[in-house]
Coordinates of N, CA, C and O in Angstrom, one line a residue:
X25 N -55.7 -4.9 4.3 CA -55.7 -5.5 2.9 C -56.7 -6.6 2.8 O -57.0 -7.2 3.8
X26 N -57.2 -6.8 1.6 CA -58.2 -7.8 1.4 C -57.8 -8.7 0.2 O -57.2 -8.2 -0.8
X27 N -58.1 -9.9 0.2 CA -58.0 -10.8 -0.9 C -59.3 -11.0 -1.5 O -60.3 -11.4 -0.9
X28 N -59.4 -10.7 -2.8 CA -60.7 -10.9 -3.6 C -60.5 -12.1 -4.5 O -59.5 -12.2 -5.2
X29 N -61.3 -13.1 -4.3 CA -61.3 -14.3 -5.1 C -62.6 -14.3 -5.9 O -63.7 -14.3 -5.3
X30 N -62.5 -14.3 -7.2 CA -63.7 -14.3 -8.1 C -63.7 -15.6 -8.9 O -62.7 -16.0 -9.5
X31 N -64.8 -16.3 -9.0 CA -65.0 -17.4 -9.8 C -65.9 -17.0 -11.0 O -67.1 -16.6 -10.7
X32 N -65.4 -17.0 -12.2 CA -66.2 -16.5 -13.3 C -66.2 -17.5 -14.5 O -65.4 -18.4 -14.5
X33 N -67.0 -17.2 -15.5 CA -67.1 -18.0 -16.7 C -65.8 -17.7 -17.5 O -65.4 -16.6 -17.6
X34 N -65.2 -18.8 -18.1 CA -64.0 -18.6 -18.8 C -64.0 -17.5 -19.9 O -63.0 -16.8 -20.1
X35 N -65.1 -17.4 -20.6 CA -65.1 -16.4 -21.7 C -65.2 -15.0 -21.3 O -65.1 -14.0 -22.1
X36 N -65.4 -14.8 -20.0 CA -65.5 -13.4 -19.4 C -64.1 -12.9 -18.9 O -64.0 -11.8 -18.4
X37 N -63.1 -13.8 -18.9 CA -61.8 -13.4 -18.4 C -61.2 -12.1 -18.9 O -60.8 -11.3 -18.2
X38 N -61.2 -12.0 -20.2 CA -60.6 -10.8 -20.9 C -61.3 -9.6 -20.5 O -60.7 -8.5 -20.2
X39 N -62.7 -9.6 -20.4 CA -63.4 -8.4 -20.0 C -63.1 -8.0 -18.5 O -63.0 -6.8 -18.2
X40 N -63.0 -9.0 -17.7 CA -62.7 -8.8 -16.3 C -61.2 -8.2 -16.2 O -61.0 -7.2 -15.4
X41 N -60.3 -8.8 -16.9 CA -58.9 -8.3 -16.9 C -58.8 -6.9 -17.3 O -58.1 -6.0 -16.7
X42 N -59.6 -6.5 -18.4 CA -59.6 -5.1 -18.9 C -60.2 -4.2 -17.8 O -59.7 -3.1 -17.6
X43 N -61.3 -4.6 -17.2 CA -61.9 -3.8 -16.2 C -61.0 -3.5 -15.0 O -60.9 -2.4 -14.5
X44 N -60.2 -4.6 -14.6 CA -59.2 -4.4 -13.5 C -58.1 -3.5 -14.0 O -57.6 -2.7 -13.2
X45 N -57.7 -3.6 -15.2 CA -56.6 -2.8 -15.8 C -57.0 -1.3 -15.7 O -56.1 -0.5 -15.5
X46 N -58.2 -1.0 -16.0 CA -58.7 0.4 -16.0 C -58.6 0.9 -14.5 O -58.6 2.2 -14.4
X47 N -58.6 0.1 -13.5 CA -58.5 0.5 -12.1 C -57.1 0.4 -11.7 O -56.8 0.5 -10.5
X48 N -56.1 0.2 -12.6 CA -54.7 0.1 -12.3 C -54.4 -1.1 -11.4 O -53.4 -1.0 -10.6
X49 N -55.1 -2.1 -11.5 CA -54.8 -3.4 -10.8 C -53.8 -4.1 -11.8 O -54.2 -4.6 -12.9
X50 N -52.6 -4.3 -11.3 CA -51.6 -4.9 -12.2 C -51.2 -6.3 -11.8 O -50.6 -7.0 -12.6
X51 N -51.5 -6.7 -10.6 CA -51.1 -8.0 -10.2 C -52.3 -8.9 -9.9 O -53.2 -8.5 -9.1
X52 N -52.4 -10.0 -10.6 CA -53.5 -11.0 -10.3 C -53.0 -12.4 -10.6 O -52.1 -12.5 -11.4
X53 N -53.7 -13.3 -10.1 CA -53.4 -14.7 -10.3 C -54.6 -15.4 -10.9 O -55.7 -15.2 -10.4
X54 N -54.4 -16.1 -12.0 CA -55.5 -16.8 -12.7 C -55.3 -18.3 -12.6 O -54.2 -18.8 -12.9
X55 N -56.4 -19.0 -12.3 CA -56.3 -20.4 -12.2 C -57.5 -21.0 -12.9 O -58.6 -20.5 -12.7
X56 N -57.3 -22.0 -13.8 CA -58.4 -22.7 -14.4 C -58.9 -23.8 -13.4 O -58.1 -24.6 -13.0
X57 N -60.1 -23.7 -13.1 CA -60.7 -24.7 -12.1 C -62.0 -25.3 -12.7 O -62.5 -24.9 -13.7
X58 N -62.5 -26.3 -12.0 CA -63.8 -26.9 -12.3 C -64.6 -27.0 -11.1 O -64.0 -27.2 -10.0
X59 N -65.9 -26.9 -11.2 CA -66.7 -27.0 -10.0 C -68.2 -26.8 -10.4 O -68.5 -26.8 -11.6
X60 N -69.0 -26.8 -9.4 CA -70.4 -26.5 -9.7 C -71.1 -25.9 -8.5 O -70.6 -26.0 -7.3
X61 N -72.2 -25.2 -8.7 CA -73.0 -24.7 -7.6 C -74.4 -25.1 -7.8 O -74.7 -26.3 -8.1
X62 N -75.3 -24.1 -7.9 CA -76.7 -24.4 -8.2 C -76.8 -25.0 -9.7 O -77.8 -25.6 -10.0
X63 N -75.9 -24.6 -10.5 CA -75.9 -25.0 -11.9 C -75.9 -26.6 -12.0 O -76.5 -27.1 -12.9
X64 N -75.2 -27.2 -11.2 CA -75.1 -28.7 -11.1 C -74.7 -29.4 -12.3 O -75.1 -30.6 -12.5
X65 N -73.9 -28.8 -13.2 CA -73.5 -29.5 -14.4 C -74.6 -29.6 -15.4 O -75.7 -29.0 -15.3
X66 N -74.4 -30.4 -16.5 CA -75.4 -30.6 -17.5 C -75.1 -31.9 -18.3 O -74.0 -32.5 -18.1
X67 N -76.0 -32.2 -19.2 CA -75.9 -33.4 -20.0 C -75.4 -33.0 -21.4 O -75.9 -32.0 -22.0
X68 N -74.5 -33.7 -22.0 CA -74.0 -33.5 -23.4 C -74.2 -34.8 -24.2 O -74.2 -35.9 -23.6
X69 N -74.2 -34.6 -25.5 CA -74.2 -35.7 -26.4 C -72.9 -35.8 -27.2 O -72.5 -34.8 -27.8
X70 N -72.3 -37.0 -27.2 CA -71.0 -37.2 -27.9 C -71.1 -38.5 -28.7 O -71.3 -39.5 -28.1
X71 N -71.1 -38.4 -30.0 CA -71.2 -39.6 -30.9 C -72.4 -40.5 -30.5 O -72.2 -41.7 -30.4
X72 N -73.5 -39.8 -30.3 CA -74.7 -40.5 -30.0 C -74.9 -41.0 -28.6 O -75.9 -41.5 -28.3
X73 N -73.9 -40.8 -27.8 CA -74.0 -41.3 -26.4 C -74.1 -40.0 -25.5 O -73.4 -39.0 -25.7
X74 N -75.0 -40.1 -24.6 CA -75.3 -39.1 -23.7 C -74.4 -39.2 -22.4 O -74.3 -40.4 -21.9
X75 N -73.8 -38.2 -21.9 CA -73.0 -38.2 -20.7 C -73.2 -37.0 -19.9 O -73.6 -35.9 -20.4
X76 N -73.0 -37.1 -18.6 CA -73.2 -36.0 -17.7 C -71.8 -35.3 -17.4 O -70.9 -35.9 -17.1
X77 N -71.8 -34.0 -17.5 CA -70.7 -33.2 -17.2 C -71.0 -32.6 -15.8 O -71.8 -31.7 -15.6
X78 N -70.3 -33.2 -14.8 CA -70.6 -32.8 -13.4 C -69.9 -31.5 -13.0 O -70.5 -30.7 -12.3
X79 N -68.7 -31.3 -13.4 CA -67.9 -30.2 -13.0 C -67.7 -29.3 -14.3 O -67.3 -29.7 -15.3
X80 N -68.1 -28.0 -14.1 CA -68.1 -27.0 -15.2 C -66.8 -26.2 -15.1 O -66.3 -25.9 -14.0
X81 N -66.2 -25.9 -16.2 CA -65.0 -25.1 -16.2 C -65.2 -23.7 -15.8 O -66.2 -23.0 -16.2
X82 N -64.4 -23.2 -14.9 CA -64.5 -21.8 -14.4 C -63.1 -21.2 -14.4 O -62.1 -21.9 -14.4
X83 N -63.0 -19.9 -14.2 CA -61.7 -19.2 -14.0 C -61.7 -18.6 -12.6 O -62.7 -18.0 -12.2
X84 N -60.7 -18.9 -11.9 CA -60.5 -18.3 -10.5 C -59.5 -17.2 -10.6 O -58.4 -17.3 -11.1
X85 N -59.9 -16.0 -10.2 CA -59.0 -14.8 -10.1 C -58.8 -14.5 -8.7 O -59.7 -14.3 -7.9
X86 N -57.5 -14.3 -8.3 CA -57.1 -13.9 -7.0 C -56.4 -12.6 -7.0 O -55.4 -12.5 -7.8
X87 N -56.8 -11.6 -6.3 CA -56.0 -10.4 -6.2 C -56.0 -9.9 -4.7 O -57.0 -10.2 -4.0
X88 N -55.0 -9.3 -4.3 CA -54.9 -8.7 -3.0 C -54.8 -7.2 -3.2 O -54.0 -6.7 -4.0
X89 N -55.7 -6.5 -2.5 CA -55.8 -5.0 -2.7 C -55.9 -4.3 -1.4 O -56.3 -4.9 -0.3
X90 N -55.6 -3.0 -1.4 CA -55.9 -2.2 -0.1 C -57.4 -2.3 0.2 O -58.2 -2.2 -0.7
X91 N -57.7 -2.4 1.5 CA -59.1 -2.5 1.9 C -60.0 -1.4 1.4 O -61.1 -1.7 1.1
X92 N -59.5 -0.2 1.3 CA -60.3 0.9 0.9 C -60.7 0.9 -0.6 O -61.6 1.5 -1.0
X93 N -60.0 0.1 -1.4 CA -60.3 -0.1 -2.8 C -61.2 -1.3 -3.1 O -61.6 -1.5 -4.2
X94 N -61.5 -2.1 -2.1 CA -62.2 -3.3 -2.3 C -63.5 -3.2 -3.0 O -63.8 -3.9 -3.9
X95 N -64.4 -2.3 -2.5 CA -65.7 -2.2 -3.1 C -65.7 -1.8 -4.6 O -66.5 -2.4 -5.4
X96 N -64.8 -0.8 -5.0 CA -64.8 -0.5 -6.4 C -64.3 -1.6 -7.3 O -64.8 -1.8 -8.4
X97 N -63.4 -2.4 -6.8 CA -62.9 -3.5 -7.5 C -63.9 -4.6 -7.7 O -64.1 -5.2 -8.8
X98 N -64.7 -4.9 -6.6 CA -65.8 -5.9 -6.7 C -66.8 -5.4 -7.7 O -67.3 -6.2 -8.5
X99 N -67.2 -4.1 -7.7 CA -68.1 -3.6 -8.6 C -67.7 -3.8 -10.1 O -68.4 -4.2 -11.0
X100 N -66.4 -3.5 -10.3 CA -65.8 -3.7 -11.7 C -65.9 -5.1 -12.1 O -66.2 -5.4 -13.3
X101 N -65.5 -6.1 -11.2 CA -65.6 -7.5 -11.6 C -67.0 -7.9 -11.9 O -67.3 -8.6 -12.8
X102 N -68.0 -7.5 -11.0 CA -69.4 -7.8 -11.2 C -69.9 -7.3 -12.6 O -70.5 -8.1 -13.3
X103 N -69.6 -6.1 -12.9 CA -70.0 -5.5 -14.2 C -69.5 -6.3 -15.4 O -70.2 -6.6 -16.3
X104 N -68.2 -6.6 -15.3 CA -67.5 -7.3 -16.4 C -67.9 -8.7 -16.5 O -67.9 -9.3 -17.7
X105 N -68.2 -9.4 -15.4 CA -68.4 -10.9 -15.5 C -69.9 -11.3 -15.6 O -70.2 -12.4 -16.0
X106 N -70.8 -10.3 -15.4 CA -72.2 -10.7 -15.4 C -72.8 -10.9 -16.7 O -72.6 -10.1 -17.7
X107 N -73.5 -12.0 -16.9 CA -74.2 -12.3 -18.1 C -75.7 -12.3 -17.8 O -76.5 -12.3 -18.7
X108 N -76.1 -12.4 -16.5 CA -77.5 -12.5 -16.2 C -78.0 -13.9 -16.2 O -79.2 -14.2 -15.9
X109 N -77.2 -14.9 -16.5 CA -77.6 -16.3 -16.5 C -77.0 -17.1 -15.4 O -76.0 -16.7 -14.8
X110 N -77.6 -18.2 -15.1 CA -77.1 -19.1 -14.0 C -75.6 -19.4 -14.3 O -75.2 -19.6 -15.5
X111 N -74.8 -19.5 -13.3 CA -73.4 -19.9 -13.4 C -72.5 -18.7 -13.6 O -71.3 -18.9 -13.9
X112 N -72.9 -17.5 -13.4 CA -72.1 -16.3 -13.6 C -70.9 -16.3 -12.6 O -69.8 -15.8 -12.9
X113 N -71.1 -17.0 -11.4 CA -69.9 -17.1 -10.5 C -70.2 -16.5 -9.2 O -71.3 -16.1 -8.8
X114 N -69.1 -16.4 -8.4 CA -69.2 -15.8 -7.1 C -67.9 -15.0 -6.8 O -66.9 -15.2 -7.5
X115 N -68.0 -14.1 -5.8 CA -66.8 -13.3 -5.4 C -66.7 -13.5 -3.9 O -67.7 -13.4 -3.2
X116 N -65.5 -13.9 -3.4 CA -65.3 -14.0 -2.0 C -64.2 -13.0 -1.6 O -63.3 -12.7 -2.3
X117 N -64.4 -12.4 -0.4 CA -63.5 -11.4 0.1 C -63.0 -11.9 1.5 O -63.9 -12.2 2.4
X118 N -61.7 -11.9 1.7 CA -61.1 -12.4 2.9 C -60.1 -11.4 3.4 O -59.4 -10.8 2.5
X119 N -59.9 -11.2 4.7 CA -58.8 -10.3 5.2 C -57.5 -10.9 4.9 O -57.3 -12.1 5.0
X120 N -56.5 -10.1 4.7 CA -55.1 -10.5 4.5 C -54.3 -9.8 5.6 O -54.3 -8.6 5.8
X121 N -53.6 -10.6 6.4 CA -52.9 -10.1 7.6 C -51.5 -9.5 7.2 O -51.1 -8.5 7.7
X122 N -50.9 -10.2 6.2 CA -49.5 -9.7 5.9 C -49.2 -10.2 4.5 O -49.6 -11.2 4.0
X123 N -48.4 -9.3 3.8 CA -47.9 -9.6 2.5 C -46.4 -9.3 2.5 O -46.0 -8.3 3.0
X124 N -45.6 -10.2 1.9 CA -44.2 -10.0 1.9 C -43.7 -10.3 0.4 O -44.0 -11.3 -0.1
X125 N -43.0 -9.3 -0.1 CA -42.4 -9.5 -1.4 C -41.1 -10.3 -1.2 O -40.1 -9.8 -0.6
X126 N -40.9 -11.5 -1.7 CA -39.8 -12.3 -1.5 C -38.5 -11.7 -2.0 O -37.5 -11.7 -1.3
X127 N -38.5 -11.1 -3.2 CA -37.3 -10.5 -3.8 C -36.7 -9.5 -2.9 O -35.5 -9.4 -2.7
X128 N -37.5 -8.5 -2.4 CA -37.0 -7.3 -1.7 C -37.2 -7.4 -0.2 O -36.6 -6.6 0.5
X129 N -38.0 -8.2 0.3 CA -38.4 -8.2 1.7 C -39.4 -7.2 2.1 O -39.7 -7.0 3.3
X130 N -39.9 -6.4 1.1 CA -40.9 -5.4 1.5 C -42.1 -6.1 2.1 O -42.4 -7.2 1.7
X131 N -42.8 -5.4 2.9 CA -44.0 -5.9 3.6 C -45.2 -5.0 3.4 O -45.0 -3.8 3.1
X132 N -46.4 -5.5 3.8 CA -47.6 -4.6 3.7 C -47.9 -4.1 2.4 O -47.7 -4.8 1.3
X133 N -48.5 -2.9 2.3 CA -48.9 -2.3 1.0 C -47.8 -2.1 0.1 O -48.0 -2.2 -1.1
X134 N -46.6 -1.9 0.6 CA -45.4 -1.7 -0.3 C -45.1 -3.0 -1.1 O -44.5 -3.0 -2.2
X135 N -45.5 -4.2 -0.6 CA -45.3 -5.4 -1.2 C -46.3 -5.7 -2.3 O -46.1 -6.7 -3.1
X136 N -47.4 -5.0 -2.4 CA -48.4 -5.2 -3.4 C -47.9 -4.7 -4.7 O -48.0 -5.1 -5.8

């Protein structure tokens, strides 16, 4: 099993969710986060005063999937989240050793 963590622009969330739904991905966790990479924030003007926004809003999506489906899910996320501009985000893939469904005690793929 693999955990896919995607950092995307907030306005792309619905497109990514729909793309994952088309692949029958039913379980995912969404977190509103802030951060920066090469984009490094930007300057805004508010009531005539200029200020720096250091951390930009992003959406973090976490899903755990069978290892053999990992590549197709990554492709779907990339297609749905890409704008072609700086700050589109990143995808991280990490191995998952064990999954346990608390309610039933199921483990492994059955717990997904």
